[in-house]
Coordinates of C-alpha atoms in Angstrom, one line a residue:
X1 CA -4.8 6.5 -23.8
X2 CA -8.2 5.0 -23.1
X3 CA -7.7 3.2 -18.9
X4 CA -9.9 1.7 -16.8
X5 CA -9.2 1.1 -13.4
X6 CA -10.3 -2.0 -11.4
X7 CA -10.4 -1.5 -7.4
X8 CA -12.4 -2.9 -4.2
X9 CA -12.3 0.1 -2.0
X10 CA -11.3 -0.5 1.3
X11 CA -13.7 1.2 4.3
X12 CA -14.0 4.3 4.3
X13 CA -14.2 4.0 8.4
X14 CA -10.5 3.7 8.0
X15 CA -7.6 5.4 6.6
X16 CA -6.1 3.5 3.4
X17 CA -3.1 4.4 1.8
X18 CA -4.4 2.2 -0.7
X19 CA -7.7 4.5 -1.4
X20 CA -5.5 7.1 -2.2
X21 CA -2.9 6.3 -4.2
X22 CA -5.6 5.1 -7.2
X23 CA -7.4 8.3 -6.3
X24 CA -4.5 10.2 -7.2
X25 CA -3.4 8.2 -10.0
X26 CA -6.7 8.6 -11.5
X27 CA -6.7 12.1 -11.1
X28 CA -3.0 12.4 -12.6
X29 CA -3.8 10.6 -15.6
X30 CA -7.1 12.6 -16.3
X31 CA -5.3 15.9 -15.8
X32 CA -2.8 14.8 -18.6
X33 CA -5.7 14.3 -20.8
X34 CA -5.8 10.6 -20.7
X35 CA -9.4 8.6 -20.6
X36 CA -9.7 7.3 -17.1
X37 CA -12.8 5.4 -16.5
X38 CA -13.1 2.9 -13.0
X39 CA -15.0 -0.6 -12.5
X40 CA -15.1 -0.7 -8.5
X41 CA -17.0 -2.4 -5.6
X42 CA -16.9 -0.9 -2.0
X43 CA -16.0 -2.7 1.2
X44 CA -18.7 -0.4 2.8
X45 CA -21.8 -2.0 1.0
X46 CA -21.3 -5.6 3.1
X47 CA -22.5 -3.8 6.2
X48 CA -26.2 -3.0 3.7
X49 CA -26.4 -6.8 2.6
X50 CA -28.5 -9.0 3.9
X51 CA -27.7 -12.0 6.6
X52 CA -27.6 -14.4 3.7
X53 CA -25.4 -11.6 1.7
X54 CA -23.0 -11.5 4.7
X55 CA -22.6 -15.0 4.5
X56 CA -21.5 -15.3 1.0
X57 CA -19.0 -12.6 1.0
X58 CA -16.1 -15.0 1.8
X59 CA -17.3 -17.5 -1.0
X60 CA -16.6 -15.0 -3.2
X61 CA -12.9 -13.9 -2.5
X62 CA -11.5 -16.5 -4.4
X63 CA -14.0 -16.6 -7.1
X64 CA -16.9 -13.9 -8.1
X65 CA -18.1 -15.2 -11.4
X66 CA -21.0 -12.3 -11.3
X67 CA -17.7 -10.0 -12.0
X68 CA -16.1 -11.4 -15.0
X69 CA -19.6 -11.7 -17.2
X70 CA -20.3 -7.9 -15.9
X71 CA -16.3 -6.3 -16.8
X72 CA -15.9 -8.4 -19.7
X73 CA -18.9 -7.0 -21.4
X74 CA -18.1 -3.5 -20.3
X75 CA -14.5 -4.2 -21.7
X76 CA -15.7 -5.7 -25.2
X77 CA -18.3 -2.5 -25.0
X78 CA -15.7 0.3 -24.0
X79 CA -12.8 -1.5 -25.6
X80 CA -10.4 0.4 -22.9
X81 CA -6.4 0.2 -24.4
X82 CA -5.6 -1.4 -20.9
X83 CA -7.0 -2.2 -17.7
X84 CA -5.4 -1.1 -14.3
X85 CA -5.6 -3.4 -11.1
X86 CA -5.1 -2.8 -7.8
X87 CA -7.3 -4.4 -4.9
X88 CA -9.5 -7.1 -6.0
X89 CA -10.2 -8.4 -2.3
X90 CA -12.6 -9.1 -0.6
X91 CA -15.8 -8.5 -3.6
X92 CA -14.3 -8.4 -7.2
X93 CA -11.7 -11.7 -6.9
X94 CA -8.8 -12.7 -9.4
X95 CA -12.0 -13.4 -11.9
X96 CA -11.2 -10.1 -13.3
X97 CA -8.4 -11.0 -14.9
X98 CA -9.9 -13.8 -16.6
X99 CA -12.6 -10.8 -17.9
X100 CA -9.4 -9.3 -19.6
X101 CA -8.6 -12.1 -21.2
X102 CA -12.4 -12.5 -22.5
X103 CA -12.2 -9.4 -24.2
X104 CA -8.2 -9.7 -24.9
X105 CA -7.8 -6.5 -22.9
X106 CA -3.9 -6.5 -20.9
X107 CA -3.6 -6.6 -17.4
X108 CA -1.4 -4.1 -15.2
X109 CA -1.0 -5.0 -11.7
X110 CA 0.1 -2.6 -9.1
X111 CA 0.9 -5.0 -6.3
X112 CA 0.4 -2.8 -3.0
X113 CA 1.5 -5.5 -0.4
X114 CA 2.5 -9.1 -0.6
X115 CA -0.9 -10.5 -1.1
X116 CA 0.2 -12.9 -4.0
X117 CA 3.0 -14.8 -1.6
X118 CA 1.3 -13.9 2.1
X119 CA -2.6 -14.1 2.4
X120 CA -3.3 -11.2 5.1
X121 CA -0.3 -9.5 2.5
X122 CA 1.9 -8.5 5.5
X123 CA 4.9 -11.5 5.8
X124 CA 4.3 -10.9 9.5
X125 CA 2.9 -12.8 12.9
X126 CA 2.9 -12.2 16.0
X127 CA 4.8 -9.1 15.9
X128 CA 7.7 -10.7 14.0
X129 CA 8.2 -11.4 10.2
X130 CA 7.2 -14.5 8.9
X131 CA 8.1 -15.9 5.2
X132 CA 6.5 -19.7 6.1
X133 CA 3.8 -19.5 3.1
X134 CA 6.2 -18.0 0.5
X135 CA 6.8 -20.0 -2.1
X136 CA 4.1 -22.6 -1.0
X137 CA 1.4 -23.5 -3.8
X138 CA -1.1 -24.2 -0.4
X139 CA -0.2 -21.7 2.4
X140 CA -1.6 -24.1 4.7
X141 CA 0.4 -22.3 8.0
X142 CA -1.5 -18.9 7.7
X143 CA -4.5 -21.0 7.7
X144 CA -3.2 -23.0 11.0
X145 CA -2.4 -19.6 12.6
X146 CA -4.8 -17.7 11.7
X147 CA -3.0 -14.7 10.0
X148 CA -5.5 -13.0 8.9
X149 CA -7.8 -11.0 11.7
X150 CA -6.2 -14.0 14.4
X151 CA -8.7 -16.6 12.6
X152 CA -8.9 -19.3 10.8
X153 CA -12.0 -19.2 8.9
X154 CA -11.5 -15.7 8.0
X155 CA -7.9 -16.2 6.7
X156 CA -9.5 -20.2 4.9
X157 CA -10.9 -17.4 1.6
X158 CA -7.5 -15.7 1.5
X159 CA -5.4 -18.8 1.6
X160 CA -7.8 -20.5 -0.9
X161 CA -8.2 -17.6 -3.4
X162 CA -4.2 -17.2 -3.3
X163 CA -3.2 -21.1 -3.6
X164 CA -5.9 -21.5 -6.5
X165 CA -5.6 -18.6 -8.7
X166 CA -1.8 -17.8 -8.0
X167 CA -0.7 -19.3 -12.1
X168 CA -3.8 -17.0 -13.2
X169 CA -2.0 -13.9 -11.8
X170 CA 1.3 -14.7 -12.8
X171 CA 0.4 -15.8 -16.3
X172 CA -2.4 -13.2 -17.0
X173 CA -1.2 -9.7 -16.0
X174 CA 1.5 -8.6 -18.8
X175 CA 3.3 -6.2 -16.0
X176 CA 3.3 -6.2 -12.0
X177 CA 3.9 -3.0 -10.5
X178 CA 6.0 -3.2 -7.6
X179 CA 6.4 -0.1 -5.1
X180 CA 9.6 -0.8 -4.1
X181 CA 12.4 -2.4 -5.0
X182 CA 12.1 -4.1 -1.7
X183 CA 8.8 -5.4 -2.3
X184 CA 10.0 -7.1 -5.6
X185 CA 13.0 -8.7 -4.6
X186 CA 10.7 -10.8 -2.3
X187 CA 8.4 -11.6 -5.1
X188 CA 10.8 -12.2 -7.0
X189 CA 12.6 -15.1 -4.4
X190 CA 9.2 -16.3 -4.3
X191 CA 8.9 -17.0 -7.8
X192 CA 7.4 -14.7 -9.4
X193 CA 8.3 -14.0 -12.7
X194 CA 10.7 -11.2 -12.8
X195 CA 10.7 -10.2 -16.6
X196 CA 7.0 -8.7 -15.7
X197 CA 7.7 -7.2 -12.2
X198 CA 8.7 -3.6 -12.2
X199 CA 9.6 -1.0 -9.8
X200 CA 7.2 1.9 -9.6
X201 CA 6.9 3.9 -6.6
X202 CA 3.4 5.8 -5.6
X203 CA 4.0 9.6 -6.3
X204 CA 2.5 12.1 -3.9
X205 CA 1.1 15.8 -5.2
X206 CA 2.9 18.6 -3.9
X207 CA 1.6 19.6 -1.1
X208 CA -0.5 23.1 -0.8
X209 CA 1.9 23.5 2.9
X210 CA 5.6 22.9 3.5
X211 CA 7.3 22.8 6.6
X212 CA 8.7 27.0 6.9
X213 CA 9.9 26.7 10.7
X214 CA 11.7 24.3 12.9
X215 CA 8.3 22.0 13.7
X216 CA 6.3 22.4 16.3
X217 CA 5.9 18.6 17.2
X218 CA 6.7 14.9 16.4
X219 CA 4.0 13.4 14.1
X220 CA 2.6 10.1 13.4
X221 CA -0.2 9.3 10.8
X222 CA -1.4 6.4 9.6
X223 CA -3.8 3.3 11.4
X224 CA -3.0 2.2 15.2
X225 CA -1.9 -1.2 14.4
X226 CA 0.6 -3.6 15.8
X227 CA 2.3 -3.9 12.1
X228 CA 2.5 0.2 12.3
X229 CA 5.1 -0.2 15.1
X230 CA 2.9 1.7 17.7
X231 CA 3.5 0.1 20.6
X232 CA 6.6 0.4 19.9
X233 CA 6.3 3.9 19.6
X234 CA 4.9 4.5 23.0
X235 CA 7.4 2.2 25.0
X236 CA 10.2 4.4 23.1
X237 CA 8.5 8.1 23.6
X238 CA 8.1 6.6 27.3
X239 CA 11.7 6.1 27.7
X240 CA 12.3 10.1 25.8
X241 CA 9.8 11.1 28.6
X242 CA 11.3 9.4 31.5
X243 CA 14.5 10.8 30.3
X244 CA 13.0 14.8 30.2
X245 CA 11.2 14.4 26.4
X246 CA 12.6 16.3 23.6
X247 CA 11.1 19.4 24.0
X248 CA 8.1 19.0 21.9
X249 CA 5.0 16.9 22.2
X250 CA 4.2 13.5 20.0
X251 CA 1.0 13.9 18.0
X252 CA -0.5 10.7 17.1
X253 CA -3.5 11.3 14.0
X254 CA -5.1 7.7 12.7
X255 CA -7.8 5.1 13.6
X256 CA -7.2 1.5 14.2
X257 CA -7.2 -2.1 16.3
X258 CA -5.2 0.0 19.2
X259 CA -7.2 3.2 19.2
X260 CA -8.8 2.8 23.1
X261 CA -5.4 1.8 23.7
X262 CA -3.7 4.5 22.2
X263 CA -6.5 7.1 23.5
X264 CA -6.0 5.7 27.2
X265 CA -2.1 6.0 27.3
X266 CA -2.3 9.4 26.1
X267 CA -4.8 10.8 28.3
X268 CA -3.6 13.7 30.7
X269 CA -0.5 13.8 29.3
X270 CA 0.7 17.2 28.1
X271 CA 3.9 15.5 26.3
X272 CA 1.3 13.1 23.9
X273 CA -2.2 14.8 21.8
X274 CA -4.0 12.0 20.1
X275 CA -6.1 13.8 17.4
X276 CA -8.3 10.9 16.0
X277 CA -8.7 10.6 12.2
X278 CA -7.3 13.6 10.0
X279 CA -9.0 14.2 6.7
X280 CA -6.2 15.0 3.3
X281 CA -6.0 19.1 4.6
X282 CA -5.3 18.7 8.0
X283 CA -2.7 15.9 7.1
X284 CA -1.1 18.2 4.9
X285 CA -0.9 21.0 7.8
X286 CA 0.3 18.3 10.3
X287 CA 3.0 17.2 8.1
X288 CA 4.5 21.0 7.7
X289 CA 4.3 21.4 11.0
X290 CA 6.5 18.1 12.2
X291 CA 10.1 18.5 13.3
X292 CA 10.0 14.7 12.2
X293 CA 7.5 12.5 11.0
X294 CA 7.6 9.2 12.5
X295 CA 7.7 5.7 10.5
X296 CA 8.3 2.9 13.2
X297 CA 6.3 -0.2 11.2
X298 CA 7.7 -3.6 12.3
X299 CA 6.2 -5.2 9.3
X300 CA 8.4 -4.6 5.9
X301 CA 6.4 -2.0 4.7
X302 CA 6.0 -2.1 0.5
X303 CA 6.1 1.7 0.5
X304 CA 5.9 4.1 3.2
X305 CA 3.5 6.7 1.8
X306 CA 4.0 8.8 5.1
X307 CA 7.3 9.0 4.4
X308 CA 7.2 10.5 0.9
X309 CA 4.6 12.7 2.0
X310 CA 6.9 14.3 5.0
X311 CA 9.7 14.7 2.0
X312 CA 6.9 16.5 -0.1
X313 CA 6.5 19.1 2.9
X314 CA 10.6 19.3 3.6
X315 CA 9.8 17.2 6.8
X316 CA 12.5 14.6 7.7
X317 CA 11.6 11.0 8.9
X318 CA 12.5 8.4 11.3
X319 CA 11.6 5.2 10.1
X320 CA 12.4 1.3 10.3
X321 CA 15.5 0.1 9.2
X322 CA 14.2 -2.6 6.6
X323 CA 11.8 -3.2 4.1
X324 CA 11.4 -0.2 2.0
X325 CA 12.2 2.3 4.2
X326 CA 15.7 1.6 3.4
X327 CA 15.8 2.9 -0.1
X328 CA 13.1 5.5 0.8
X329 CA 14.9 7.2 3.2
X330 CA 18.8 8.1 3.4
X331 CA 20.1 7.9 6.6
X332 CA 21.6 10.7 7.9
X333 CA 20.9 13.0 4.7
X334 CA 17.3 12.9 4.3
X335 CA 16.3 10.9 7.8
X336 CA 17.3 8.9 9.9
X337 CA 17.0 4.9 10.5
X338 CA 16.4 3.1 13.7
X339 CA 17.0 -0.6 14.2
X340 CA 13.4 -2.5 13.4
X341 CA 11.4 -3.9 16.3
X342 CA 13.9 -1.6 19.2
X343 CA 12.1 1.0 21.4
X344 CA 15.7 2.0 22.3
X345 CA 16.9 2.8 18.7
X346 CA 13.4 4.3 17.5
X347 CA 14.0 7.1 21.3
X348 CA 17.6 7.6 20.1
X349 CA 17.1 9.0 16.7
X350 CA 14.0 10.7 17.9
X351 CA 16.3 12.3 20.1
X352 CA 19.0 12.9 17.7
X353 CA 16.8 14.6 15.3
X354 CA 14.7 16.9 17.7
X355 CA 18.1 18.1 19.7
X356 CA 20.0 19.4 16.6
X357 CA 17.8 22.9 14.4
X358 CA 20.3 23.4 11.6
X359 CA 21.0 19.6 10.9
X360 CA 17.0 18.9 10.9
X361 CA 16.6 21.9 8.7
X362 CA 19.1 20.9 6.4
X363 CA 17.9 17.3 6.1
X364 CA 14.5 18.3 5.6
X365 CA 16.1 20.6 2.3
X366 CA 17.5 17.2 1.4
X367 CA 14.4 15.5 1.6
X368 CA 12.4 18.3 -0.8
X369 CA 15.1 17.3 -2.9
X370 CA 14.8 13.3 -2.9
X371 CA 11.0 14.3 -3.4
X372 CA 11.1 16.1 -6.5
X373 CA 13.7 13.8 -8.5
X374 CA 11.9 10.4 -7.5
X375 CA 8.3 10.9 -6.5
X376 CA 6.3 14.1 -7.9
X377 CA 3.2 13.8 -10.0
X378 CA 5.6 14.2 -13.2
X379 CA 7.6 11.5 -12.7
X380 CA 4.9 9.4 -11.6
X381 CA 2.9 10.0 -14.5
X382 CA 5.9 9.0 -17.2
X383 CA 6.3 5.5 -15.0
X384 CA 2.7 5.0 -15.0
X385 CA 2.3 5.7 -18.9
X386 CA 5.7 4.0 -19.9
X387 CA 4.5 0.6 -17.9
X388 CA 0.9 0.6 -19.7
X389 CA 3.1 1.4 -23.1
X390 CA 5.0 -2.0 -22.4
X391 CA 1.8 -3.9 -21.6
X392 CA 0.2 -2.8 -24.5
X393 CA 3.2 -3.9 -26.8
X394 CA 3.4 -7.1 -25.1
X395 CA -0.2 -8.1 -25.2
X396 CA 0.2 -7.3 -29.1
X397 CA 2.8 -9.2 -29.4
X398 CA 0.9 -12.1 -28.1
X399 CA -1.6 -11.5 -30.3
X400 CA 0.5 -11.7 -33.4
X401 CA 1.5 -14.9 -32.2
X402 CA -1.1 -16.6 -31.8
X403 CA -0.3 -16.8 -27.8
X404 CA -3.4 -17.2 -24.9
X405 CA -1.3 -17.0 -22.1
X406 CA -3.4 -15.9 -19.3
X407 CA -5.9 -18.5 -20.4
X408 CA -3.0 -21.6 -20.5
X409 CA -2.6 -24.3 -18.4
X410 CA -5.1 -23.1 -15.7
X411 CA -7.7 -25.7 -15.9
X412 CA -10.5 -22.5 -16.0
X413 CA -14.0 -24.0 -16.7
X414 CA -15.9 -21.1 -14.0

């Protein structure tokens, strides 16, 4: 199968889950002997641009009309069997989609967050979940708010781009891949169209190191960011501290908004190491080394790729009770699930699994187990191939009858 992949990369001064998951589909799919090729931009090149570069890059969120003349020539050149979303913001813009319908090329979405109902993409504010743009054709209140980086003007391209082009994405990508079940079900009350969304959760590649001992420490990687629950996680190992800790320290490995805060409450503490930004190898060790792995988000995470990644390495978790978490992680078998948003909760199950060897061994076996049956490379890679199958045969079919869907009804004349 001939695939090209479409992606803005986030920073690279950053960890993104994100980055890696196309990475590693991309990789998957080559192994297996399929043609992979990518059309990408990089979130890294704005800082090179010039002042008047700077400027334009928010007029071209909603619309980059430089993109569809260059991937629709590349797609009527290469004549690729499908093409593969995933990020289009901030430099490539929804007018990639109206490049596969130039060349009559279909459209697979992988939908990573909420981005077509929510325009920061995290159906959060202020610390709390928030649904007040779903289902609205001008999400005018994360405008008023300011959802995205606490401003208006920067949240104005994201609200526009998403009220503008939302019938283009639901009318011109054949199948939306959602990464939970979770994640759809919210789409799918928000009205998207639910014959095209389907449920395909990120694999992760076995991991070269798996958890052999009890865990040396309590582990949590990903970015220091309110939505990442890490206040929360320092009010709760506070109260585990105050109450004579659990008998190993809390290792905290990311980058983020709360870094200086995160560096400041953990200095000269012996119960607390932050460790800065790990790169894939010394995740990997980290992970096998965990009694738990920690997953406290207060934002309804689409995924959880920490979490599959401590089941990879035998590793249990403690994560958020919601979102998708909840079909993630078994509660009491393979983890265990505190009540979202309460420090309380989060230090009890800490607690619980730390205090008990043989249970947190045996839940960590279960874990493996939940791994290899729902998230290895091979399963991802018959999901991944079955869902471009489908698109294929449903573009066709659209084709045979005489159908332009994903250039109907939307008023294009860009």
């Amino acid at each position: 199968m001939h695939v090209l992949v479409v992606h803005n990369r986030y920073a690279s001064a950053q960890p993104s889950g994100e980055n890696k998951v196309v990475d590693q589909e991309v990789e998957l799919l080559r192994a297996a002997g399929h043609r992979v090729e990518v059309f990408e931009r990089r979130s890294d090149t704005i800082a090179d641009r010039s002042l008047l570069g700077k400027v334009a890059v928010p007029l071209l969120v909603p619309w980059n009309p430089a993109v569809r003349t260059e991937l629709a020539a590349r797609l009527r050149t290469e004549r690729p069997d499908v093409v593969h979303v995933h990020n289009v913001f901030p430099l490539l813009s929804p007018a990639v989609l109206a490049a596969c319908a130039d060349a009559g090329v279909p459209a697979v979405a992988t939908l990573h967050n909420y981005t077509q109902v929510c325009p920061p993409g995290t159906l959060q504010r202020d610390g709390r979940p928030c649904t007040e743009c779903v289902g609205s054709a001008a999400p005018l209140p994360a405008v008023r708010h300011g959802c995205y980086r606490n401003s208006r003007l920067a949240t104005v391209p994201l609200a526009v781009s998403l009220s503008v082009n939302r019938r283009r994405w639901w009318s011109g990508v054949e199948r939306f891949l959602c990464i939970s079940a979770a994640q759809r079900d919210v789409l799918v009350r928000a009205g998207m169209p639910a014959e095209r969304l389907a449920v395909k959760h990120n694999f992760v590649p076995d991991p070269d190191a798996r958890r052999s001992g009890a865990g040396e420490h309590v582990l949590y990687l990903g970015r220091l960011a309110e939505a990442k629950g890490v206040r929360l996680l320092m009010t709760a190992w506070d109260e585990l501290a105050a109450a004579g800790g659990v008998g190993v320290p809390l290792v905290i490995a990311g980058t983020g908004p709360l870094e200086q805060e995160v560096t400041a409450w953990a200095a000269g503490r012996d119960d607390v190491r932050y460790v800065g930004l790990y790169d894939t190898a010394e995740c990997q060790k980290a992970i096998a080394r965990s009694v738990a792995v920690v997953a406290p988000s207060t934002w309804l995470e689409a995924f959880g790729l920490v979490v599959v990644e401590a089941m990879a390495a035998g590793v249990p978790v403690v994560a958020a009770g919601h979102g998708a978490f909840v079909e993630l992680v078994e509660d009491g078998v393979t983890g265990l699930l505190h009540r979202p948003g309460e420090p309380g909760s989060l230090a009890s199950c800490i607690r619980r699994i730390a205090a008990g060897p043989d249970r947190n061994r045996e839940m960590g076996r279960a874990a493996r187990r939940r791994y290899e049956q729902g998230f290895s490379p091979a399963v991802g890679l018959e999901r991944l191939v079955e869902e471009y199958r489908t698109a294929i045969a449903g573009r066709s079919a659209l084709a045979r009858g005489g159908d332009t869907r994903a250039n109907r009804g939307d008023g294009d004349s860009r």
